[in-house]
């Protein structure tokens, strides 16, 4: 899924152009820019005062798996650069081939560890993660093939081969908006798992999910906005 020659890139572009022609022939006219955060507003907005329940439909993401402290692990930096480079390349391909433009979504992450208490104690070296960015439903693996080829030729970034397009099914989830430094999430997560879930007859079933609504390079730590989400089931 990673053709790297100029001939492979040309073939992928021809494939995309052909799909775009067929889309227009069947009535797929130019659309305004789509913002998936607006399309899925209940999933990308949350109360900062209380936990709420949301039903999350199957959604597809570009994903990159890794381990270790996100502040120091080289793999984490590779993941962010690879995901954003491919996401923007796919966006421009979609606009050119399909006349379908969209806003690149925020960075998101799935987090887990053998001892989940390490998230409360913030022992980051024990963490495993999947960083990801939401993609529109019309983006397919063939499009990722073309995007990989282009980014490899232009930038040659490390870790590109680790990126995959995958559908995530979370179903019923509890979520809350955390405002403040990432390292202050511990008490919120402890309250969720030790108090709120048991009190409401609920149990966690999947990986802890975070959605980063603020750019940490620009926002002050006290103003960082992060949605904390936990897939759950009723007991």
PDB file of C-alpha atoms in Angstrom:
ATOM      1  CA  UNK A   1       0.000   0.000   0.000  1.00  0.00           C
ATOM      2  CA  UNK A   2       2.981   2.253  -0.431  1.00  0.00           C
ATOM      3  CA  UNK A   3       4.010   2.769  -4.072  1.00  0.00           C
ATOM      4  CA  UNK A   4       6.878   5.271  -4.087  1.00  0.00           C
ATOM      5  CA  UNK A   5       7.862   5.820  -7.720  1.00  0.00           C
ATOM      6  CA  UNK A   6       6.687   8.705  -9.869  1.00  0.00           C
ATOM      7  CA  UNK A   7       4.798   6.169 -11.999  1.00  0.00           C
ATOM      8  CA  UNK A   8       2.865   4.927  -8.977  1.00  0.00           C
ATOM      9  CA  UNK A   9       1.966   8.495  -8.032  1.00  0.00           C
ATOM     10  CA  UNK A  10       0.758   9.169 -11.582  1.00  0.00           C
ATOM     11  CA  UNK A  11      -1.351   6.010 -11.532  1.00  0.00           C
ATOM     12  CA  UNK A  12      -2.895   6.950  -8.186  1.00  0.00           C
ATOM     13  CA  UNK A  13      -3.743  10.441  -9.446  1.00  0.00           C
ATOM     14  CA  UNK A  14      -5.333   8.932 -12.570  1.00  0.00           C
ATOM     15  CA  UNK A  15      -7.380   6.665 -10.313  1.00  0.00           C
ATOM     16  CA  UNK A  16      -8.554   9.645  -8.243  1.00  0.00           C
ATOM     17  CA  UNK A  17      -9.313  11.755 -11.305  1.00  0.00           C
ATOM     18  CA  UNK A  18     -11.404   8.953 -12.769  1.00  0.00           C
ATOM     19  CA  UNK A  19     -13.417   8.677  -9.581  1.00  0.00           C
ATOM     20  CA  UNK A  20     -13.920  12.432  -9.577  1.00  0.00           C
ATOM     21  CA  UNK A  21     -15.207  12.369 -13.166  1.00  0.00           C
ATOM     22  CA  UNK A  22     -17.660   9.605 -12.324  1.00  0.00           C
ATOM     23  CA  UNK A  23     -18.823  11.490  -9.242  1.00  0.00           C
ATOM     24  CA  UNK A  24     -19.581  14.614 -11.277  1.00  0.00           C
ATOM     25  CA  UNK A  25     -21.298  12.579 -14.018  1.00  0.00           C
ATOM     26  CA  UNK A  26     -23.653  11.109 -11.429  1.00  0.00           C
ATOM     27  CA  UNK A  27     -24.606  14.437  -9.917  1.00  0.00           C
ATOM     28  CA  UNK A  28     -21.795  14.917  -7.401  1.00  0.00           C
ATOM     29  CA  UNK A  29     -21.448  18.680  -7.868  1.00  0.00           C
ATOM     30  CA  UNK A  30     -19.074  20.903  -5.930  1.00  0.00           C
ATOM     31  CA  UNK A  31     -19.845  21.090  -2.238  1.00  0.00           C
ATOM     32  CA  UNK A  32     -19.033  23.689   0.381  1.00  0.00           C
ATOM     33  CA  UNK A  33     -16.308  22.922   2.898  1.00  0.00           C
ATOM     34  CA  UNK A  34     -17.436  20.327   5.429  1.00  0.00           C
ATOM     35  CA  UNK A  35     -16.440  20.562   9.082  1.00  0.00           C
ATOM     36  CA  UNK A  36     -16.757  17.135  10.676  1.00  0.00           C
ATOM     37  CA  UNK A  37     -16.746  18.705  14.151  1.00  0.00           C
ATOM     38  CA  UNK A  38     -20.009  20.405  13.170  1.00  0.00           C
ATOM     39  CA  UNK A  39     -21.406  17.304  11.439  1.00  0.00           C
ATOM     40  CA  UNK A  40     -20.793  15.364  14.661  1.00  0.00           C
ATOM     41  CA  UNK A  41     -21.333  18.235  17.078  1.00  0.00           C
ATOM     42  CA  UNK A  42     -22.446  16.143  20.108  1.00  0.00           C
ATOM     43  CA  UNK A  43     -19.167  14.218  19.852  1.00  0.00           C
ATOM     44  CA  UNK A  44     -16.940  17.307  19.655  1.00  0.00           C
ATOM     45  CA  UNK A  45     -18.599  19.404  22.345  1.00  0.00           C
ATOM     46  CA  UNK A  46     -19.007  18.441  25.980  1.00  0.00           C
ATOM     47  CA  UNK A  47     -19.953  19.901  29.332  1.00  0.00           C
ATOM     48  CA  UNK A  48     -17.099  20.958  31.595  1.00  0.00           C
ATOM     49  CA  UNK A  49     -19.333  20.579  34.663  1.00  0.00           C
ATOM     50  CA  UNK A  50     -20.586  17.006  34.454  1.00  0.00           C
ATOM     51  CA  UNK A  51     -20.148  13.704  32.668  1.00  0.00           C
ATOM     52  CA  UNK A  52     -22.629  13.071  29.866  1.00  0.00           C
ATOM     53  CA  UNK A  53     -23.512  10.043  27.751  1.00  0.00           C
ATOM     54  CA  UNK A  54     -23.124  10.006  23.967  1.00  0.00           C
ATOM     55  CA  UNK A  55     -23.699   7.314  21.366  1.00  0.00           C
ATOM     56  CA  UNK A  56     -20.715   7.310  19.019  1.00  0.00           C
ATOM     57  CA  UNK A  57     -21.294   5.840  15.532  1.00  0.00           C
ATOM     58  CA  UNK A  58     -18.536   3.947  13.692  1.00  0.00           C
ATOM     59  CA  UNK A  59     -16.029   6.537  12.427  1.00  0.00           C
ATOM     60  CA  UNK A  60     -12.851   6.153  10.408  1.00  0.00           C
ATOM     61  CA  UNK A  61      -9.485   7.618  11.307  1.00  0.00           C
ATOM     62  CA  UNK A  62      -5.898   7.735  10.208  1.00  0.00           C
ATOM     63  CA  UNK A  63      -4.103   5.929  13.057  1.00  0.00           C
ATOM     64  CA  UNK A  64      -0.541   5.544  14.329  1.00  0.00           C
ATOM     65  CA  UNK A  65       0.343   3.226  17.254  1.00  0.00           C
ATOM     66  CA  UNK A  66       3.144   3.821  19.747  1.00  0.00           C
ATOM     67  CA  UNK A  67       4.353   3.580  23.347  1.00  0.00           C
ATOM     68  CA  UNK A  68       5.941   5.783  25.967  1.00  0.00           C
ATOM     69  CA  UNK A  69       5.909   9.325  27.288  1.00  0.00           C
ATOM     70  CA  UNK A  70       4.474  11.619  24.585  1.00  0.00           C
ATOM     71  CA  UNK A  71       6.736  14.425  25.823  1.00  0.00           C
ATOM     72  CA  UNK A  72       9.950  12.503  25.152  1.00  0.00           C
ATOM     73  CA  UNK A  73       9.242   9.533  22.840  1.00  0.00           C
ATOM     74  CA  UNK A  74      10.582  10.212  19.288  1.00  0.00           C
ATOM     75  CA  UNK A  75       7.846   7.935  17.957  1.00  0.00           C
ATOM     76  CA  UNK A  76       5.181  10.316  19.236  1.00  0.00           C
ATOM     77  CA  UNK A  77       6.623  13.247  17.284  1.00  0.00           C
ATOM     78  CA  UNK A  78       6.786  11.013  14.197  1.00  0.00           C
ATOM     79  CA  UNK A  79       3.125  10.104  14.663  1.00  0.00           C
ATOM     80  CA  UNK A  80       1.953  13.718  14.802  1.00  0.00           C
ATOM     81  CA  UNK A  81       3.935  14.800  11.747  1.00  0.00           C
ATOM     82  CA  UNK A  82       2.898  11.754   9.704  1.00  0.00           C
ATOM     83  CA  UNK A  83      -0.795  12.059  10.595  1.00  0.00           C
ATOM     84  CA  UNK A  84      -1.048  15.758   9.794  1.00  0.00           C
ATOM     85  CA  UNK A  85       1.000  15.490   6.591  1.00  0.00           C
ATOM     86  CA  UNK A  86      -1.206  12.686   5.287  1.00  0.00           C
ATOM     87  CA  UNK A  87      -4.450  14.318   6.469  1.00  0.00           C
ATOM     88  CA  UNK A  88      -3.715  17.562   4.619  1.00  0.00           C
ATOM     89  CA  UNK A  89      -2.561  15.682   1.530  1.00  0.00           C
ATOM     90  CA  UNK A  90      -5.837  13.718   1.524  1.00  0.00           C
ATOM     91  CA  UNK A  91      -7.797  16.953   1.965  1.00  0.00           C
ATOM     92  CA  UNK A  92      -6.173  18.550  -1.091  1.00  0.00           C
ATOM     93  CA  UNK A  93      -6.574  15.353  -3.121  1.00  0.00           C
ATOM     94  CA  UNK A  94     -10.280  15.240  -2.248  1.00  0.00           C
ATOM     95  CA  UNK A  95     -10.784  18.856  -3.288  1.00  0.00           C
ATOM     96  CA  UNK A  96      -8.970  18.335  -6.579  1.00  0.00           C
ATOM     97  CA  UNK A  97     -10.465  14.968  -7.527  1.00  0.00           C
ATOM     98  CA  UNK A  98     -13.987  15.209  -6.092  1.00  0.00           C
ATOM     99  CA  UNK A  99     -14.648  18.945  -5.569  1.00  0.00           C
ATOM    100  CA  UNK A 100     -15.208  17.971  -1.935  1.00  0.00           C
ATOM    101  CA  UNK A 101     -13.371  20.108   0.600  1.00  0.00           C
ATOM    102  CA  UNK A 102     -13.320  19.658   4.356  1.00  0.00           C
ATOM    103  CA  UNK A 103     -11.657  20.909   7.508  1.00  0.00           C
ATOM    104  CA  UNK A 104      -8.904  18.674   8.871  1.00  0.00           C
ATOM    105  CA  UNK A 105     -10.047  17.499  12.281  1.00  0.00           C
ATOM    106  CA  UNK A 106      -8.287  17.844  15.628  1.00  0.00           C
ATOM    107  CA  UNK A 107      -5.724  15.399  16.921  1.00  0.00           C
ATOM    108  CA  UNK A 108      -7.204  12.579  18.992  1.00  0.00           C
ATOM    109  CA  UNK A 109      -5.678   9.763  20.998  1.00  0.00           C
ATOM    110  CA  UNK A 110      -6.543   6.377  22.453  1.00  0.00           C
ATOM    111  CA  UNK A 111      -4.583   5.621  25.616  1.00  0.00           C
ATOM    112  CA  UNK A 112      -4.126   2.451  27.667  1.00  0.00           C
ATOM    113  CA  UNK A 113      -1.697   0.619  29.965  1.00  0.00           C
ATOM    114  CA  UNK A 114      -1.421  -2.681  31.806  1.00  0.00           C
ATOM    115  CA  UNK A 115      -2.064  -0.736  34.993  1.00  0.00           C
ATOM    116  CA  UNK A 116      -4.682   1.882  34.182  1.00  0.00           C
ATOM    117  CA  UNK A 117      -3.888   3.613  37.479  1.00  0.00           C
ATOM    118  CA  UNK A 118      -0.762   4.924  35.729  1.00  0.00           C
ATOM    119  CA  UNK A 119      -3.024   7.522  34.106  1.00  0.00           C
ATOM    120  CA  UNK A 120      -4.057   8.812  37.511  1.00  0.00           C
ATOM    121  CA  UNK A 121      -0.445   8.812  38.771  1.00  0.00           C
ATOM    122  CA  UNK A 122       0.782  10.166  35.385  1.00  0.00           C
ATOM    123  CA  UNK A 123       3.487   7.482  34.919  1.00  0.00           C
ATOM    124  CA  UNK A 124       3.757   8.263  31.230  1.00  0.00           C
ATOM    125  CA  UNK A 125       6.535   5.815  30.382  1.00  0.00           C
ATOM    126  CA  UNK A 126       4.023   2.997  30.960  1.00  0.00           C
ATOM    127  CA  UNK A 127       1.471   4.335  28.490  1.00  0.00           C
ATOM    128  CA  UNK A 128       0.554   2.913  25.095  1.00  0.00           C
ATOM    129  CA  UNK A 129      -1.277   5.075  22.586  1.00  0.00           C
ATOM    130  CA  UNK A 130      -2.888   5.350  19.187  1.00  0.00           C
ATOM    131  CA  UNK A 131      -2.846   8.882  17.816  1.00  0.00           C
ATOM    132  CA  UNK A 132      -5.437   9.587  15.141  1.00  0.00           C
ATOM    133  CA  UNK A 133      -7.298  12.131  13.011  1.00  0.00           C
ATOM    134  CA  UNK A 134     -10.902  11.703  11.837  1.00  0.00           C
ATOM    135  CA  UNK A 135     -11.443  11.239   8.081  1.00  0.00           C
ATOM    136  CA  UNK A 136     -14.582  11.695   5.926  1.00  0.00           C
ATOM    137  CA  UNK A 137     -16.436   8.534   4.915  1.00  0.00           C
ATOM    138  CA  UNK A 138     -15.541   8.951   1.235  1.00  0.00           C
ATOM    139  CA  UNK A 139     -11.800   8.664   1.915  1.00  0.00           C
ATOM    140  CA  UNK A 140     -10.699   5.099   1.096  1.00  0.00           C
ATOM    141  CA  UNK A 141      -7.523   3.032   1.378  1.00  0.00           C
ATOM    142  CA  UNK A 142      -6.740   3.724  -2.280  1.00  0.00           C
ATOM    143  CA  UNK A 143      -6.671   7.434  -1.495  1.00  0.00           C
ATOM    144  CA  UNK A 144      -4.310   6.800   1.423  1.00  0.00           C
ATOM    145  CA  UNK A 145      -2.086   4.895  -1.011  1.00  0.00           C
ATOM    146  CA  UNK A 146      -1.876   7.984  -3.212  1.00  0.00           C
ATOM    147  CA  UNK A 147      -1.293  10.298  -0.256  1.00  0.00           C
ATOM    148  CA  UNK A 148       1.490   8.074   1.085  1.00  0.00           C
ATOM    149  CA  UNK A 149       3.207   8.123  -2.292  1.00  0.00           C
ATOM    150  CA  UNK A 150       3.101  11.907  -2.490  1.00  0.00           C
ATOM    151  CA  UNK A 151       4.302  12.517   1.076  1.00  0.00           C
ATOM    152  CA  UNK A 152       7.106   9.954   0.709  1.00  0.00           C
ATOM    153  CA  UNK A 153       8.367  11.684  -2.441  1.00  0.00           C
ATOM    154  CA  UNK A 154       8.079  15.222  -1.037  1.00  0.00           C
ATOM    155  CA  UNK A 155       9.124  14.777   2.586  1.00  0.00           C
ATOM    156  CA  UNK A 156      10.316  11.219   3.215  1.00  0.00           C
ATOM    157  CA  UNK A 157       9.066  11.351   6.805  1.00  0.00           C
ATOM    158  CA  UNK A 158       9.935   8.521   9.208  1.00  0.00           C
ATOM    159  CA  UNK A 159       7.045   6.395  10.403  1.00  0.00           C
ATOM    160  CA  UNK A 160       4.731   6.865   7.417  1.00  0.00           C
ATOM    161  CA  UNK A 161       4.512   3.099   6.959  1.00  0.00           C
ATOM    162  CA  UNK A 162       2.870   2.862  10.407  1.00  0.00           C
ATOM    163  CA  UNK A 163      -0.161   4.945   9.410  1.00  0.00           C
ATOM    164  CA  UNK A 164      -3.341   3.056   8.612  1.00  0.00           C
ATOM    165  CA  UNK A 165      -6.972   3.920   7.813  1.00  0.00           C
ATOM    166  CA  UNK A 166      -9.279   2.124  10.223  1.00  0.00           C
ATOM    167  CA  UNK A 167     -12.866   2.311  11.436  1.00  0.00           C
ATOM    168  CA  UNK A 168     -13.369   2.682  15.187  1.00  0.00           C
ATOM    169  CA  UNK A 169     -16.556   1.490  16.894  1.00  0.00           C
ATOM    170  CA  UNK A 170     -17.026   2.908  20.391  1.00  0.00           C
ATOM    171  CA  UNK A 171     -20.803   2.912  20.896  1.00  0.00           C
ATOM    172  CA  UNK A 172     -22.046   4.225  24.239  1.00  0.00           C
ATOM    173  CA  UNK A 173     -19.514   6.550  25.903  1.00  0.00           C
ATOM    174  CA  UNK A 174     -19.216   8.911  28.842  1.00  0.00           C
ATOM    175  CA  UNK A 175     -17.392  12.170  28.235  1.00  0.00           C
ATOM    176  CA  UNK A 176     -16.516  15.485  29.835  1.00  0.00           C
ATOM    177  CA  UNK A 177     -14.621  18.618  28.788  1.00  0.00           C
ATOM    178  CA  UNK A 178     -11.407  19.117  30.752  1.00  0.00           C
ATOM    179  CA  UNK A 179     -10.099  22.690  30.784  1.00  0.00           C
ATOM    180  CA  UNK A 180      -6.520  22.999  31.977  1.00  0.00           C
ATOM    181  CA  UNK A 181      -3.137  21.260  31.776  1.00  0.00           C
ATOM    182  CA  UNK A 182      -3.040  17.678  30.572  1.00  0.00           C
ATOM    183  CA  UNK A 183      -1.364  16.626  33.822  1.00  0.00           C
ATOM    184  CA  UNK A 184      -4.429  17.798  35.763  1.00  0.00           C
ATOM    185  CA  UNK A 185      -6.629  15.138  34.136  1.00  0.00           C
ATOM    186  CA  UNK A 186      -5.822  12.545  36.835  1.00  0.00           C
ATOM    187  CA  UNK A 187      -8.455  13.582  39.424  1.00  0.00           C
ATOM    188  CA  UNK A 188     -11.127  13.812  36.708  1.00  0.00           C
ATOM    189  CA  UNK A 189     -10.376  10.285  35.500  1.00  0.00           C
ATOM    190  CA  UNK A 190     -10.323   8.980  39.064  1.00  0.00           C
ATOM    191  CA  UNK A 191     -13.750  10.512  39.712  1.00  0.00           C
ATOM    192  CA  UNK A 192     -15.080   8.986  36.492  1.00  0.00           C
ATOM    193  CA  UNK A 193     -13.884   5.445  37.181  1.00  0.00           C
ATOM    194  CA  UNK A 194     -14.248   5.282  40.961  1.00  0.00           C
ATOM    195  CA  UNK A 195     -17.391   7.351  41.505  1.00  0.00           C
ATOM    196  CA  UNK A 196     -19.500   8.289  38.494  1.00  0.00           C
ATOM    197  CA  UNK A 197     -19.476   5.013  36.560  1.00  0.00           C
ATOM    198  CA  UNK A 198     -20.287   2.770  39.581  1.00  0.00           C
ATOM    199  CA  UNK A 199     -22.956   5.198  40.811  1.00  0.00           C
ATOM    200  CA  UNK A 200     -24.700   5.020  37.428  1.00  0.00           C
ATOM    201  CA  UNK A 201     -24.443   1.262  36.900  1.00  0.00           C
ATOM    202  CA  UNK A 202     -21.820   1.571  34.178  1.00  0.00           C
ATOM    203  CA  UNK A 203     -18.485  -0.094  33.448  1.00  0.00           C
ATOM    204  CA  UNK A 204     -15.648   0.865  31.083  1.00  0.00           C
ATOM    205  CA  UNK A 205     -15.239  -1.358  28.013  1.00  0.00           C
ATOM    206  CA  UNK A 206     -12.717   0.293  25.699  1.00  0.00           C
ATOM    207  CA  UNK A 207      -9.656   2.503  25.589  1.00  0.00           C
ATOM    208  CA  UNK A 208      -9.543   5.962  27.125  1.00  0.00           C
ATOM    209  CA  UNK A 209     -10.089   8.506  24.321  1.00  0.00           C
ATOM    210  CA  UNK A 210      -8.932  12.133  24.289  1.00  0.00           C
ATOM    211  CA  UNK A 211      -9.824  14.843  21.758  1.00  0.00           C
ATOM    212  CA  UNK A 212      -7.505  17.853  21.717  1.00  0.00           C
ATOM    213  CA  UNK A 213      -9.549  20.936  20.847  1.00  0.00           C
ATOM    214  CA  UNK A 214      -6.712  23.390  21.608  1.00  0.00           C
ATOM    215  CA  UNK A 215      -3.298  23.787  20.028  1.00  0.00           C
ATOM    216  CA  UNK A 216      -0.776  23.381  22.895  1.00  0.00           C
ATOM    217  CA  UNK A 217       1.722  25.493  20.940  1.00  0.00           C
ATOM    218  CA  UNK A 218      -0.611  28.495  21.118  1.00  0.00           C
ATOM    219  CA  UNK A 219      -2.907  28.079  24.129  1.00  0.00           C
ATOM    220  CA  UNK A 220      -1.829  28.627  27.709  1.00  0.00           C
ATOM    221  CA  UNK A 221      -1.823  25.374  29.734  1.00  0.00           C
ATOM    222  CA  UNK A 222      -4.662  26.682  31.925  1.00  0.00           C
ATOM    223  CA  UNK A 223      -6.839  27.178  28.829  1.00  0.00           C
ATOM    224  CA  UNK A 224      -6.250  23.859  27.056  1.00  0.00           C
ATOM    225  CA  UNK A 225      -9.578  22.228  26.149  1.00  0.00           C
ATOM    226  CA  UNK A 226      -9.629  18.427  25.959  1.00  0.00           C
ATOM    227  CA  UNK A 227     -12.610  16.104  25.687  1.00  0.00           C
ATOM    228  CA  UNK A 228     -12.096  13.008  27.849  1.00  0.00           C
ATOM    229  CA  UNK A 229     -14.146  10.064  26.571  1.00  0.00           C
ATOM    230  CA  UNK A 230     -14.594   6.526  27.879  1.00  0.00           C
ATOM    231  CA  UNK A 231     -16.487   3.730  26.070  1.00  0.00           C
ATOM    232  CA  UNK A 232     -18.811   2.020  28.544  1.00  0.00           C
ATOM    233  CA  UNK A 233     -21.551  -0.566  28.961  1.00  0.00           C
ATOM    234  CA  UNK A 234     -24.458  -0.891  31.347  1.00  0.00           C
ATOM    235  CA  UNK A 235     -24.034  -3.443  34.107  1.00  0.00           C
TER     236      UNK A 235
END
